[in-house]
Tab-separated table of C-alpha atoms in Angstrom:
chain	number	residue	atom	x	y	z
A	1	MET	CA	127.517	125.556	169.246
A	2	LYS	CA	127.181	125.917	165.697
A	3	ALA	CA	124.297	124.996	164.183
A	4	PHE	CA	124.705	122.330	161.476
A	5	THR	CA	122.719	122.962	158.623
A	6	LEU	CA	122.426	120.557	155.358
A	7	LYS	CA	122.735	122.224	152.127
A	8	HIS	CA	120.793	120.478	149.319
A	9	ARG	CA	122.913	120.384	146.202
A	10	PRO	CA	120.559	119.459	142.796
A	11	GLN	CA	122.575	116.966	141.087
A	12	LEU	CA	122.339	116.371	137.160
A	13	GLN	CA	120.504	113.139	136.484
A	14	ARG	CA	122.484	110.344	135.041
A	15	GLY	CA	120.888	107.388	133.730
A	16	PHE	CA	117.373	106.116	134.040
A	17	THR	CA	115.378	104.993	136.828
A	18	LEU	CA	113.985	101.356	137.037
A	19	ILE	CA	110.238	102.267	136.322
A	20	GLU	CA	111.213	104.196	132.860
A	21	LEU	CA	113.531	101.362	131.864
A	22	MET	CA	110.326	99.112	132.952
A	23	ILE	CA	108.259	101.268	131.052
A	24	VAL	CA	110.342	101.122	127.607
A	25	VAL	CA	110.696	96.914	127.878
A	26	ALA	CA	106.997	96.877	127.879
A	27	ILE	CA	106.229	99.208	124.955
A	28	ILE	CA	108.598	97.454	123.330
A	29	GLY	CA	107.148	94.110	124.300
A	30	ILE	CA	103.641	95.036	123.008
A	31	LEU	CA	105.384	96.162	119.633
A	32	ALA	CA	106.672	92.882	119.039
A	33	SER	CA	103.871	91.045	120.438
A	34	VAL	CA	101.981	92.664	117.311
A	35	ALA	CA	104.847	92.722	114.915
A	36	ILE	CA	105.855	88.982	114.711
A	37	PRO	CA	102.401	87.619	113.514
A	38	GLN	CA	102.412	90.417	110.731
A	39	TYR	CA	105.468	89.632	109.357
A	40	SER	CA	104.705	86.039	109.704
A	41	LYS	CA	101.905	86.481	107.764
A	42	TYR	CA	103.621	88.848	105.346
A	43	LEU	CA	106.131	85.795	104.673
A	44	ILE	CA	103.636	83.424	103.946
A	45	ASN	CA	101.803	85.574	101.619
A	46	ALA	CA	105.025	86.352	99.824
A	47	LYS	CA	105.726	82.644	99.574
A	48	LEU	CA	102.093	81.712	98.664
A	49	ALA	CA	102.591	84.444	95.876
A	50	LYS	CA	105.415	82.404	94.290
A	51	VAL	CA	102.652	79.306	94.145
A	52	ALA	CA	100.257	81.724	92.223
A	53	SER	CA	103.012	82.400	89.781
A	54	VAL	CA	103.550	78.880	89.390
A	55	ALA	CA	100.112	78.259	88.993
A	56	SER	CA	99.128	81.027	86.454
A	57	PRO	CA	100.586	79.396	83.273
A	58	ILE	CA	98.863	75.988	83.924
A	59	LYS	CA	95.536	77.773	84.445
A	60	LEU	CA	96.020	79.492	81.299
A	61	ALA	CA	96.994	76.549	79.646
A	62	ILE	CA	93.985	74.741	80.884
A	63	SER	CA	91.756	77.501	79.905
A	64	HIS	CA	93.277	77.489	76.215
A	65	TYR	CA	92.884	73.734	76.091
A	66	TYR	CA	89.517	73.993	76.940
A	67	GLN	CA	88.624	76.724	74.442
A	68	VAL	CA	90.211	74.744	71.447
A	69	ASN	CA	89.022	71.207	72.440
A	70	GLY	CA	85.772	71.817	74.323
A	71	LYS	CA	86.879	69.751	77.481
A	72	TYR	CA	89.241	69.641	80.000
A	73	PRO	CA	92.690	67.952	79.469
A	74	PRO	CA	93.382	64.634	80.485
A	75	ALA	CA	94.686	64.027	83.981
A	76	LEU	CA	98.264	64.653	84.275
A	77	ALA	CA	100.789	63.909	86.622
A	78	SER	CA	103.771	65.874	88.262
A	79	GLY	CA	106.431	64.954	85.923
A	80	ALA	CA	104.226	63.611	83.081
A	81	ASP	CA	104.431	64.960	79.086
A	82	TRP	CA	102.601	68.012	79.292
A	83	THR	CA	103.353	69.166	75.803
A	84	GLU	CA	99.801	68.248	75.270
A	85	ILE	CA	98.476	71.426	76.919
A	86	GLY	CA	101.668	73.416	75.663
A	87	ILE	CA	103.723	73.399	78.898
A	88	GLY	CA	107.192	71.939	79.230
A	89	GLN	CA	108.919	69.791	77.209
A	90	ALA	CA	108.488	66.267	75.881
A	91	GLY	CA	109.689	63.738	78.416
A	92	GLY	CA	108.201	65.674	81.688
A	93	ALA	CA	107.197	69.204	82.623
A	94	ASN	CA	109.343	70.779	85.365
A	95	VAL	CA	107.126	73.114	87.154
A	96	THR	CA	108.246	72.704	90.860
A	97	THR	CA	109.682	75.271	92.511
A	98	ARG	CA	111.291	75.639	95.981
A	99	GLU	CA	107.675	76.309	97.574
A	100	VAL	CA	105.577	73.771	95.218
A	101	GLN	CA	106.375	70.096	95.442
A	102	ARG	CA	104.405	68.548	93.056
A	103	VAL	CA	101.491	70.028	90.706
A	104	ASP	CA	99.001	67.522	89.267
A	105	ILE	CA	96.021	68.277	87.107
A	106	LEU	CA	92.862	66.155	87.601
A	107	ALA	CA	90.307	64.888	85.045
A	108	ASN	CA	88.116	67.679	85.610
A	109	GLY	CA	90.433	70.575	84.994
A	110	VAL	CA	91.177	70.901	88.886
A	111	ILE	CA	94.911	72.055	89.537
A	112	GLU	CA	96.684	70.510	92.879
A	113	LEU	CA	99.746	72.154	94.180
A	114	THR	CA	101.498	70.481	97.092
A	115	LEU	CA	103.308	73.257	99.109
A	116	GLN	CA	106.984	72.614	100.829
A	117	ASP	CA	109.264	75.053	102.516
A	118	ILE	CA	106.599	77.350	103.507
A	119	LYS	CA	108.463	77.375	107.052
A	120	ALA	CA	105.053	77.514	108.695
A	121	ASN	CA	102.822	75.530	110.703
A	122	ASP	CA	100.312	73.189	108.954
A	123	ILE	CA	101.363	74.605	105.681
A	124	ASP	CA	104.087	71.955	104.640
A	125	GLY	CA	103.014	69.395	102.557
A	126	LYS	CA	99.294	70.814	102.152
A	127	ILE	CA	97.468	70.961	98.781
A	128	ILE	CA	95.987	74.328	97.187
A	129	SER	CA	93.224	73.180	94.551
A	130	LEU	CA	92.135	75.384	91.981
A	131	THR	CA	89.205	74.461	90.448
A	132	PRO	CA	88.064	75.919	87.319
A	133	THR	CA	84.318	76.735	86.280
A	134	VAL	CA	83.371	78.025	82.822
A	135	GLY	CA	81.289	80.541	82.236
A	136	ASP	CA	79.684	82.784	79.158
A	137	VAL	CA	82.528	84.500	78.802
A	138	ALA	CA	85.579	83.462	80.770
A	139	MET	CA	87.001	80.265	82.888
A	140	THR	CA	86.816	81.503	86.581
A	141	TRP	CA	89.177	79.898	89.239
A	142	GLU	CA	88.104	78.741	93.055
A	143	ALA	CA	91.070	78.273	95.299
A	144	ASN	CA	91.053	76.086	98.359
A	145	SER	CA	93.780	74.758	100.615
A	146	THR	CA	93.436	71.708	103.074
A	147	SER	CA	95.751	73.779	105.346
A	148	THR	CA	93.761	75.204	108.522
A	149	ASP	CA	96.138	78.335	108.383
A	150	LEU	CA	94.432	81.639	108.608
A	151	ALA	CA	97.218	83.548	106.552
A	152	VAL	CA	96.664	80.959	103.831
A	153	ALA	CA	92.854	81.374	103.758
A	154	ASP	CA	93.770	85.315	103.403
A	155	ALA	CA	95.904	84.706	100.797
A	156	LEU	CA	93.592	82.607	98.987
A	157	LYS	CA	90.707	84.874	98.565
A	158	ASN	CA	92.822	87.365	96.388
A	159	TRP	CA	93.421	84.115	94.010
A	160	LYS	CA	91.201	84.254	90.850
């Protein structure tokens, strides 16, 4: 009788093994768990930069008013006639944007910006307050918010 021997023929590998695919999926999941919160924070910072650009000319107008008159301007509601402080046209200042629902100036020079369309938890409808402090050389501003979102707190640290 003739002996039967098996010959091993190496085959080319085709495709991936299950463990290799699982490792790739796990790596993608880890990267996504880091990237998505960072991207959300980036979007919030970008929208808050637009809010800061709305506040800048108002801060300048209040600083100028204080320098000329020696006092803060009177309280002005959003949509009021802001020509007294050099902003807008008679009949109402349109200082709202997509991200800013309304802007109010309080009697003590505080600017209140009501946020909208930020599309993040605990931010829409919240208020950013810019409080002026008169120093020897310049007026400085402190930013606070009614939002508890950490991205907002981080962004406000850079507002001067």
